[in-house]
XYZ file of C-alpha atoms in Angstrom:
471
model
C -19.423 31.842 -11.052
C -19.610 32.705 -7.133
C -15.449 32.164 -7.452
C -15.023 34.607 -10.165
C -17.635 37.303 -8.125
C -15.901 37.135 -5.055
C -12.301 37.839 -7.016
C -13.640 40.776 -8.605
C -14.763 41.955 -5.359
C -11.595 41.583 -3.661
C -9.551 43.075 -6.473
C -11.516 46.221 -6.459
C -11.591 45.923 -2.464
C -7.766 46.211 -2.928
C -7.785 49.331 -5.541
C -9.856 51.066 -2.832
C -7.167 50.599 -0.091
C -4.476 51.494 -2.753
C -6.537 54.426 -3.670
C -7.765 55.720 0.230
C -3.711 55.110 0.668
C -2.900 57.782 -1.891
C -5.683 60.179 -0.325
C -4.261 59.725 3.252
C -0.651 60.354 1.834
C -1.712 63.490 0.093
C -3.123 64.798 3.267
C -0.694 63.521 5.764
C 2.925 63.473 6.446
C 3.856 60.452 4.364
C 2.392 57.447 2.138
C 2.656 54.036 3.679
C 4.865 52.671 0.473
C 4.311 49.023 1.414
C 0.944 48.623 2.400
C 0.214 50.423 -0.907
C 2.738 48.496 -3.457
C 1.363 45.244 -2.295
C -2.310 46.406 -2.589
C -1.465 47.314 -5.917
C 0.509 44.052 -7.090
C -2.251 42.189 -5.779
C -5.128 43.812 -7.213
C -3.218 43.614 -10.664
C -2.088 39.967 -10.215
C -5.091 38.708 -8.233
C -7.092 37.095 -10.973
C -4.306 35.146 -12.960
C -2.852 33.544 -9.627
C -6.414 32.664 -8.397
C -6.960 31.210 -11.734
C -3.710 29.128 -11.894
C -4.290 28.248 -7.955
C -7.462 26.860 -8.644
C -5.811 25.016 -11.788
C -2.952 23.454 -10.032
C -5.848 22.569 -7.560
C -7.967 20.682 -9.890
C -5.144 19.126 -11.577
C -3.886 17.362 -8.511
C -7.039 15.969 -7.393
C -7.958 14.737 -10.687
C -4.495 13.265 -10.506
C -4.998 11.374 -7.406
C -8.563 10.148 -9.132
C -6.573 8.833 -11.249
C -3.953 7.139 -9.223
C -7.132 5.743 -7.653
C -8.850 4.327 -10.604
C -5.560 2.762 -11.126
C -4.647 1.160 -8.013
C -8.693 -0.260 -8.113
C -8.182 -1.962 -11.308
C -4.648 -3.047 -10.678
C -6.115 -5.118 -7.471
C -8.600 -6.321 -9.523
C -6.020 -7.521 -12.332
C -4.000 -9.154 -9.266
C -6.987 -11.061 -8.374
C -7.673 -12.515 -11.769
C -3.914 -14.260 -12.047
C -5.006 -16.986 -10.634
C -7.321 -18.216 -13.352
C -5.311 -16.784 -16.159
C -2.217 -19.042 -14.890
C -4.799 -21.825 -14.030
C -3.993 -21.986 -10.482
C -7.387 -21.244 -9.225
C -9.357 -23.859 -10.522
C -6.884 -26.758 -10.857
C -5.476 -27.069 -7.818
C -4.828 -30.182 -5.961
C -4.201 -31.794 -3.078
C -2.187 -35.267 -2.308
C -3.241 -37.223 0.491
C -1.432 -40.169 2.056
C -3.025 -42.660 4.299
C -0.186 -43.891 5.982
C 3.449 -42.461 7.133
C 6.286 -42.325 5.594
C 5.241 -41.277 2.279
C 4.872 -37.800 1.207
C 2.890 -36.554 -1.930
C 2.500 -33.336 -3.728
C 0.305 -32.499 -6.889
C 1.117 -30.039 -9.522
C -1.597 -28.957 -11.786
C -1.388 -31.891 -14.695
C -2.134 -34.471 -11.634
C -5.044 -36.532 -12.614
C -7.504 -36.657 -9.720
C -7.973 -40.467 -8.188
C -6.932 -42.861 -5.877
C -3.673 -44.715 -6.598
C -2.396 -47.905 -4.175
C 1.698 -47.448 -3.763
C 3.549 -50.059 -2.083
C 7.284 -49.099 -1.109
C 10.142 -51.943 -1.183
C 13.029 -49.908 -0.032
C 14.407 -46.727 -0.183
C 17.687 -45.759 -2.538
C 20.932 -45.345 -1.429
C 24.269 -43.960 -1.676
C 27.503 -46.053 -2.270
C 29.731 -46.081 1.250
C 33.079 -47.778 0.980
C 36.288 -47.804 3.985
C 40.025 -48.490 3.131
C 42.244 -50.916 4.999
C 44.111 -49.352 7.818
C 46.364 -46.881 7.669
C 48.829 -45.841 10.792
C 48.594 -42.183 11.617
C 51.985 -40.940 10.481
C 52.345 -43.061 7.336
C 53.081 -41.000 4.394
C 51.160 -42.235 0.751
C 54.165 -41.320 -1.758
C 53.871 -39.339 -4.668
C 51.418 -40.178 -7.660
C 48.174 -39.340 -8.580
C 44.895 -40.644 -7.335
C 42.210 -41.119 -9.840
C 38.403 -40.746 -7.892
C 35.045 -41.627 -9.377
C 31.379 -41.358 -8.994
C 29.560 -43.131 -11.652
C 30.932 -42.071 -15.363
C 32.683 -38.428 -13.346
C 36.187 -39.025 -12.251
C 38.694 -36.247 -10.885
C 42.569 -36.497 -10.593
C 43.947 -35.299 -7.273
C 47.573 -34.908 -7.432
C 49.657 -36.385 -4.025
C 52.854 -35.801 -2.749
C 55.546 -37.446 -1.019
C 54.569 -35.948 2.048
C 50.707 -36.363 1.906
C 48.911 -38.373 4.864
C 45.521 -40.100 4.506
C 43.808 -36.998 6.401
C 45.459 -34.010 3.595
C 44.274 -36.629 1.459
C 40.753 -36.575 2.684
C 40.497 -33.111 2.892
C 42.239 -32.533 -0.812
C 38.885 -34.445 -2.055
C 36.605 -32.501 -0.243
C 38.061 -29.193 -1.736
C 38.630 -30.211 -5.039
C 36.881 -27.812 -7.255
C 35.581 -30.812 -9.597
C 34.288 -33.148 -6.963
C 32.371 -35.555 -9.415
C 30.423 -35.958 -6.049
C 31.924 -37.993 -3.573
C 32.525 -36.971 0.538
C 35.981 -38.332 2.181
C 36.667 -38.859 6.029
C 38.829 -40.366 8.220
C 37.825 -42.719 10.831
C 40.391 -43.483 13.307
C 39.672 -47.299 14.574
C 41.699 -49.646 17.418
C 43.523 -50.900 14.006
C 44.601 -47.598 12.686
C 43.371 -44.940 10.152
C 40.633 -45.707 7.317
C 39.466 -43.707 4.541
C 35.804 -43.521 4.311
C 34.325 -42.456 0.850
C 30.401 -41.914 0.329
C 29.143 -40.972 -2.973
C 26.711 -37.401 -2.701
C 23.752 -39.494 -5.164
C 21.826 -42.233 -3.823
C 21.660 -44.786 -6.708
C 22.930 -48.183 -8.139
C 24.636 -46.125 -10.946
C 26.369 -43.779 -8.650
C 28.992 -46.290 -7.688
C 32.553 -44.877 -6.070
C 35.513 -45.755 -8.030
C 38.881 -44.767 -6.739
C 42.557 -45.929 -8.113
C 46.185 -44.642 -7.406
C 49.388 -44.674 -9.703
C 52.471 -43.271 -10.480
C 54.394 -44.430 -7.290
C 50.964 -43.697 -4.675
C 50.046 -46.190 -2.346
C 48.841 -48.777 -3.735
C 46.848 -49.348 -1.025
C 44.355 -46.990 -2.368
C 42.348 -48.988 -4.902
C 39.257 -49.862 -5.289
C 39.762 -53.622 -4.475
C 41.325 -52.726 -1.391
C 38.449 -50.905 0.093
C 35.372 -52.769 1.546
C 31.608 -51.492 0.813
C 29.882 -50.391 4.195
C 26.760 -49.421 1.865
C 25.635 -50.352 -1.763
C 24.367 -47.594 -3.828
C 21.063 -49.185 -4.363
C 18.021 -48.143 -6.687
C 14.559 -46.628 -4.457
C 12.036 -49.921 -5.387
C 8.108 -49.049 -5.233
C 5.215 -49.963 -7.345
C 2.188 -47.939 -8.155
C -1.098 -50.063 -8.663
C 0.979 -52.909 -9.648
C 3.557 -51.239 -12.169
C 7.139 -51.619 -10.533
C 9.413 -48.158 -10.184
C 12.734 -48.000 -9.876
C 14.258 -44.781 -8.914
C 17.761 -43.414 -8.068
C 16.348 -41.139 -5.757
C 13.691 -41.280 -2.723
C 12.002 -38.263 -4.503
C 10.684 -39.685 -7.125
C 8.746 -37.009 -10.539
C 7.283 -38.587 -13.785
C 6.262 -41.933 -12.104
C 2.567 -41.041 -11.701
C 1.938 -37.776 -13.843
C 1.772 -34.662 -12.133
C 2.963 -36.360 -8.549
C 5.862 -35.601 -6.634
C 6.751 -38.572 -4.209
C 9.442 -38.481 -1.196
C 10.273 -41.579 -0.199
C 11.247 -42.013 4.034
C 12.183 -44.797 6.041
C 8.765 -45.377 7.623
C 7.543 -45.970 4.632
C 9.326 -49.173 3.774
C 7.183 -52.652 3.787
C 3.903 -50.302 3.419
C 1.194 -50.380 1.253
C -0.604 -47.015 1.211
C -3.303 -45.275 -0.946
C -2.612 -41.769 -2.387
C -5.816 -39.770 -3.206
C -6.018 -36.986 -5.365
C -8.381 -34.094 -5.151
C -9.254 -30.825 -6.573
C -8.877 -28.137 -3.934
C -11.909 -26.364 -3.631
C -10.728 -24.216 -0.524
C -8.102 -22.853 -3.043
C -11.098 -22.374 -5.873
C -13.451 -20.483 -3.333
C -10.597 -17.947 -1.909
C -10.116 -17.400 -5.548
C -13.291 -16.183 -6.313
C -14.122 -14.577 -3.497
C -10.907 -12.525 -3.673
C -11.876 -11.788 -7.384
C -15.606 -10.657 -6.348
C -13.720 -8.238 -3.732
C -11.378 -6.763 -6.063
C -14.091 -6.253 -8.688
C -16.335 -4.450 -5.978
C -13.791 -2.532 -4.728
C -13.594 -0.820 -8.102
C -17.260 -0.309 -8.519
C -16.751 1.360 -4.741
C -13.806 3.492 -5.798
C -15.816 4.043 -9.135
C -19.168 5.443 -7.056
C -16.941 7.439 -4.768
C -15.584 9.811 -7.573
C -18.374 9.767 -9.554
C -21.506 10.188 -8.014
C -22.591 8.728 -4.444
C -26.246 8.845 -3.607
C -25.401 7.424 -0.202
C -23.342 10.949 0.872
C -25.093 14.151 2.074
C -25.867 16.519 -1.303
C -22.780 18.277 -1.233
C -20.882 15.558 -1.215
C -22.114 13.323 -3.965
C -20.494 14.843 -6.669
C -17.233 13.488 -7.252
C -13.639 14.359 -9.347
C -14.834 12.294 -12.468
C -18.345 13.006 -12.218
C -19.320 12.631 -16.232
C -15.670 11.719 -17.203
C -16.096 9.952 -20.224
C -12.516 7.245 -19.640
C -14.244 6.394 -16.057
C -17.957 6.108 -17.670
C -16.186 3.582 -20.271
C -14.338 1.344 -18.357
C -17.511 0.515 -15.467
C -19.826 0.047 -18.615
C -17.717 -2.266 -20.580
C -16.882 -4.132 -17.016
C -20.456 -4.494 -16.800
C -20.838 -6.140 -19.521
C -18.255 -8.487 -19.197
C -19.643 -10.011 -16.199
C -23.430 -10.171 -17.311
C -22.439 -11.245 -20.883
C -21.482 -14.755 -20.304
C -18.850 -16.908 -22.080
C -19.812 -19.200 -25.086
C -18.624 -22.650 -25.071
C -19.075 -25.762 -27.619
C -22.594 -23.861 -28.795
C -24.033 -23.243 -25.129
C -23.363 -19.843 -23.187
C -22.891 -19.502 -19.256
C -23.151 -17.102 -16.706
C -21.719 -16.386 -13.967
C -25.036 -16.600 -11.627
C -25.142 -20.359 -13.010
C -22.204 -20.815 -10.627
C -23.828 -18.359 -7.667
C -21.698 -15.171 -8.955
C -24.849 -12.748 -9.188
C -24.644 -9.045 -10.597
C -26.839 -6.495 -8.214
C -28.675 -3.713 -9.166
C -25.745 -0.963 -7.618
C -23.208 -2.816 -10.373
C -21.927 -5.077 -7.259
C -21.199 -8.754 -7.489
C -22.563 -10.931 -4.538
C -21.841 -14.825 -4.095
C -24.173 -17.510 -3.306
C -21.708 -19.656 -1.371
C -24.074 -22.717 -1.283
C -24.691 -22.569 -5.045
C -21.053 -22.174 -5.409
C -19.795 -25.128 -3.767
C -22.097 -26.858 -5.319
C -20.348 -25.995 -8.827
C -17.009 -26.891 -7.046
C -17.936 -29.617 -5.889
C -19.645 -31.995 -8.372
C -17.206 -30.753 -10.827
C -19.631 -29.231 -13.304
C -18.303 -27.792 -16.523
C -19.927 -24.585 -15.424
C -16.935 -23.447 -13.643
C -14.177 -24.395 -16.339
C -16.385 -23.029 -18.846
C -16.641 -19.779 -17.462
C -13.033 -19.748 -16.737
C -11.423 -21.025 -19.912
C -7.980 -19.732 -20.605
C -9.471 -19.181 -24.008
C -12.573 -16.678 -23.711
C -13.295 -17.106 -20.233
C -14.202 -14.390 -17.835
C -10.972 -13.549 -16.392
C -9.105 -13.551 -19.965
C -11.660 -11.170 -21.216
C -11.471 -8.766 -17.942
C -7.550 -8.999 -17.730
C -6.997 -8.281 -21.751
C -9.837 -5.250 -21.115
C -8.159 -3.763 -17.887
C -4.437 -4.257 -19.347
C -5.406 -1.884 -22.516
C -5.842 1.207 -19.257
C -3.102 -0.289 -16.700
C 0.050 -1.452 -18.878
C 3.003 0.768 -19.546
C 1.879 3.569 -21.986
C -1.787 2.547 -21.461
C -4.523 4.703 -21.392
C -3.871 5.512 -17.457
C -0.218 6.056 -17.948
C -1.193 8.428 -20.511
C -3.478 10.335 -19.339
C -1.293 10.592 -15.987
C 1.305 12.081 -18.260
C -0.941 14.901 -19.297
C -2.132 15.945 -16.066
C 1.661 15.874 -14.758
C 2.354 17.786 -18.064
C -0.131 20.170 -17.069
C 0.755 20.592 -13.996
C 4.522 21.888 -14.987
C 2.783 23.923 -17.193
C 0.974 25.417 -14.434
C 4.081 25.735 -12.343
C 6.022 27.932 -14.619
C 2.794 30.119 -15.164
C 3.354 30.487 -11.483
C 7.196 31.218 -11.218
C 6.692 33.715 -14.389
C 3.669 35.308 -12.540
C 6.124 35.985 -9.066
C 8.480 37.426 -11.450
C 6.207 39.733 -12.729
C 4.943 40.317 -9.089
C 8.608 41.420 -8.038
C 8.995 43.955 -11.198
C 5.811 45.960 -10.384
C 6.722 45.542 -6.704
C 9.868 46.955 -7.485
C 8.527 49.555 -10.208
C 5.958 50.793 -7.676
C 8.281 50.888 -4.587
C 10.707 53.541 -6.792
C 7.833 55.513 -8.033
C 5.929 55.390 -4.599
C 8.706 56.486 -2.187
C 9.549 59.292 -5.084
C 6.135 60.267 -4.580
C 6.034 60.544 -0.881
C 9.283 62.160 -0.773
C 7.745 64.971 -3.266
C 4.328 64.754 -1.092
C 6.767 65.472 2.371
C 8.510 68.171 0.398
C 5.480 69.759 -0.219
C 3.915 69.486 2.987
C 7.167 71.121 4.897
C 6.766 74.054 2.110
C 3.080 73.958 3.508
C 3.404 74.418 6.745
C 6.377 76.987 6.284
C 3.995 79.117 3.980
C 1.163 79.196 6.894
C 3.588 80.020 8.880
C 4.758 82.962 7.289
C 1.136 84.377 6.001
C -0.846 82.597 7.819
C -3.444 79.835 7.529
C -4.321 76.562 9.211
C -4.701 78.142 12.610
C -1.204 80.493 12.211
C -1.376 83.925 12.636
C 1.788 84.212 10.340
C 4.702 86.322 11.203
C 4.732 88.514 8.483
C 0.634 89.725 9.151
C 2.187 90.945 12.895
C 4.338 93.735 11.517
């Protein structure tokens, strides 16, 4: 109301400057045309571009209000990922008690101790040729190489020497997975093949024929390594693995076998990570405060001097919805096999201002003795963060009630926009308009004050005696 006073009162501020403009003209030499268009085109324009300023205005900070609200419950979705995906809660950590031996749980591990002795490691299949001299040539043919079942052909010509050779292998594009090199020696030039698998079953095979050197056979080269098997058992049970990192023996467990480890016997203990479980629900209770923060800072804040406390969304009904049905998602509880718990069972407490506050004693507690208070509340099925993420994701997914309503306002504000551009347009017609008829009118108003002062001038008046009254 005070807005819409103080318009009116400039407007007709402005139509008295046009008007005292039009007075001074008519009793002066000449009208000041600009001063006077633009106190016209403002006075007549005034009230639609105050009322499309304050529009545009009010769009843009509900806008940003928006964007906030957004951004708030996008955190708190972030936060909540863990316990959707299950990484919060089920985390776990693989300990060793001895060296060599490396463990790593995924989320299916099975917590407990386990005793894992390690026999020896697995290896990969090395084997030398006889000597070659430097310049000897290996005549035309083919050369058959194999790892295991994959074999390759490599294709050698009369000219090839054992190094071309070795680097043919290395480049061939289908490799079945074996390394070459040459190793010069007192007695001449030997081929050295090593397979790229550790593993009894990834034996190197190699053959020559049609006119090669026969020399190149697999009966002709000796075995610096065997391709051997990793041997370890786990609480008695004997593994066998072609690898040192060895999945699917224990469930869930990831072992990587080293040389330190061999002739050990070590204990691996597995353990939920409550570190892991704490961060995550401390992270959550930050994210979902922040929002209620956010929430009281558009809204209505008590804490801020009176003219402050009223914020963008004060009594918007979207904003209204979305704290009330949060607050009842976190004092409602989840229902599991016929009993209900709540989140202050596990030391998450609701406060009075809509905040969430943690009991960090009462919470490791939980953690720790592994009470089905925690998995309860957190159930992929109808747990707390399911219910929260499916609630927030109907406001922050694509075409969601945010995105929406973002739209609008952005819709609006275009709208607003062109109001603006078609109100300048209409400023520059009556600017023009009145700048034609105005400098008419002053011309006409100089015309007639010349013929003024000539008339005195002749009979008389304003102070002139007048030349004809002195005959």
């Amino acid at each position: 109301m005070t807005t819409t006073t103080s318009s009116s009162n400039d407007t007709a501020a402005l139509i008295r400057q046009a008007t005292q403009s039009i007075i001074s003209g008519a009793t002066r030499s000449s009208i000041d045309v600009d001063t006077l268009v633009s106190a016209l085109v403002t006075a007549k324009t005034a009230g639609q571009s105050d009322m499309l300023g304050r529009k545009q205005s009010a769009d843009n900070v509900e806008l940003s209000a928006v964007g906030k609200i957004q951004a708030v419950l996008a955190s708190l979705q972030s936060a909540l990922r863990g316990f959707t995906d299950g990484t919060a809660l089920n985390t776990l950590t693989a300990t060793m008690s001895g060296n060599g031996l490396k463990a790593t749980a995924a989320t299916d591990a099975a917590p407990g101790t386990y005793s894992i002795a390690v026999n020896h490691l697995a290896s990969a299949n090395k084997i030398s040729s006889q000597a070659f001299a430097r310049d000897e040539r290996l005549g035309a043919g083919t050369l058959t190489v194999g790892v295991g079942g994959r074999t390759m052909q490599i294709d050698v010509d009369a000219g090839s020497s054992l190094a071309s050779l070795a680097k043919a292998i290395n480049a061939a594009t289908g490799n079945p997975g074996v390394s070459a090199a040459i190793v010069t020696a007192s007695d001449g030039q030997h081929l050295v093949l090593t397979s790229k698998q550790t593993g009894a079953a990834s034996a190197i095979t190699i053959s020559a024929g049609g006119g090669a050197n026969t020399k190149l056979n697999t009966s002709s080269f000796r075995q610096i390594t065997a391709g051997k098997d990793a041997s370890l058992s786990i609480d008695g049970n004997t593994v066998s693995s072609a690898s040192n990192t060895i999945e699917g023996a224990l469930t869930g467990i990831t072992l990587v076998l080293t040389g330190e480890a061999v002739g050990t016997t070590q204990t691996l203990s597995v353990t939920r990570d409550t570190a892991v479980s704490t961060k995550a629900i401390t992270d959550f209770v930050a994210a979902y405060n922040g929002y209620i923060a956010t929430e009281k800072s558009l809204t209505w804040d008590a804490s801020q001097p009176v003219a402050s406390r009223a914020g963008p969304l004060l009594g918007d009904a979207m904003t209204h919805a979305i704290t009330n049905r949060l607050g009842s998602l976190m004092s409602g509880g989840v229902a599991v096999g016929g009993r209900t718990y709540s989140l202050s069972s596990v030391g998450i407490d609701l406060q009075h201002d809509g905040t969430l506050s943690v009991n960090t004693a009462k919470l490791q507690k939980a953690l720790t003795e592994d009470s089905a208070a925690i998995p309860a509340l957190f159930n992929p099925t109808n747990g707390v963060a399911v219910k929260l993420n499916t609630f927030i994701g109907t406001y922050t997914r694509p075409s969601g009630t945010l995105e929406q309503r973002t739209r609008a306002l952005n819709a609006d504000l275009g709208k607003v926009t062109n109001d603006m551009t078609q109100l300048k347009r209409y400023q520059d017609t009556l600017t023009a308009q009145y700048n034609a008829q105005f400098r008419a009118l002053n011309v006409l108003m100089t015309t007639m004050q010349n013929n003024t002062r000539y008339l005195n001038q002749l009979f008389g008046g304003a102070g002139a005696a007048g030349t004809l009254n002195r005959r």
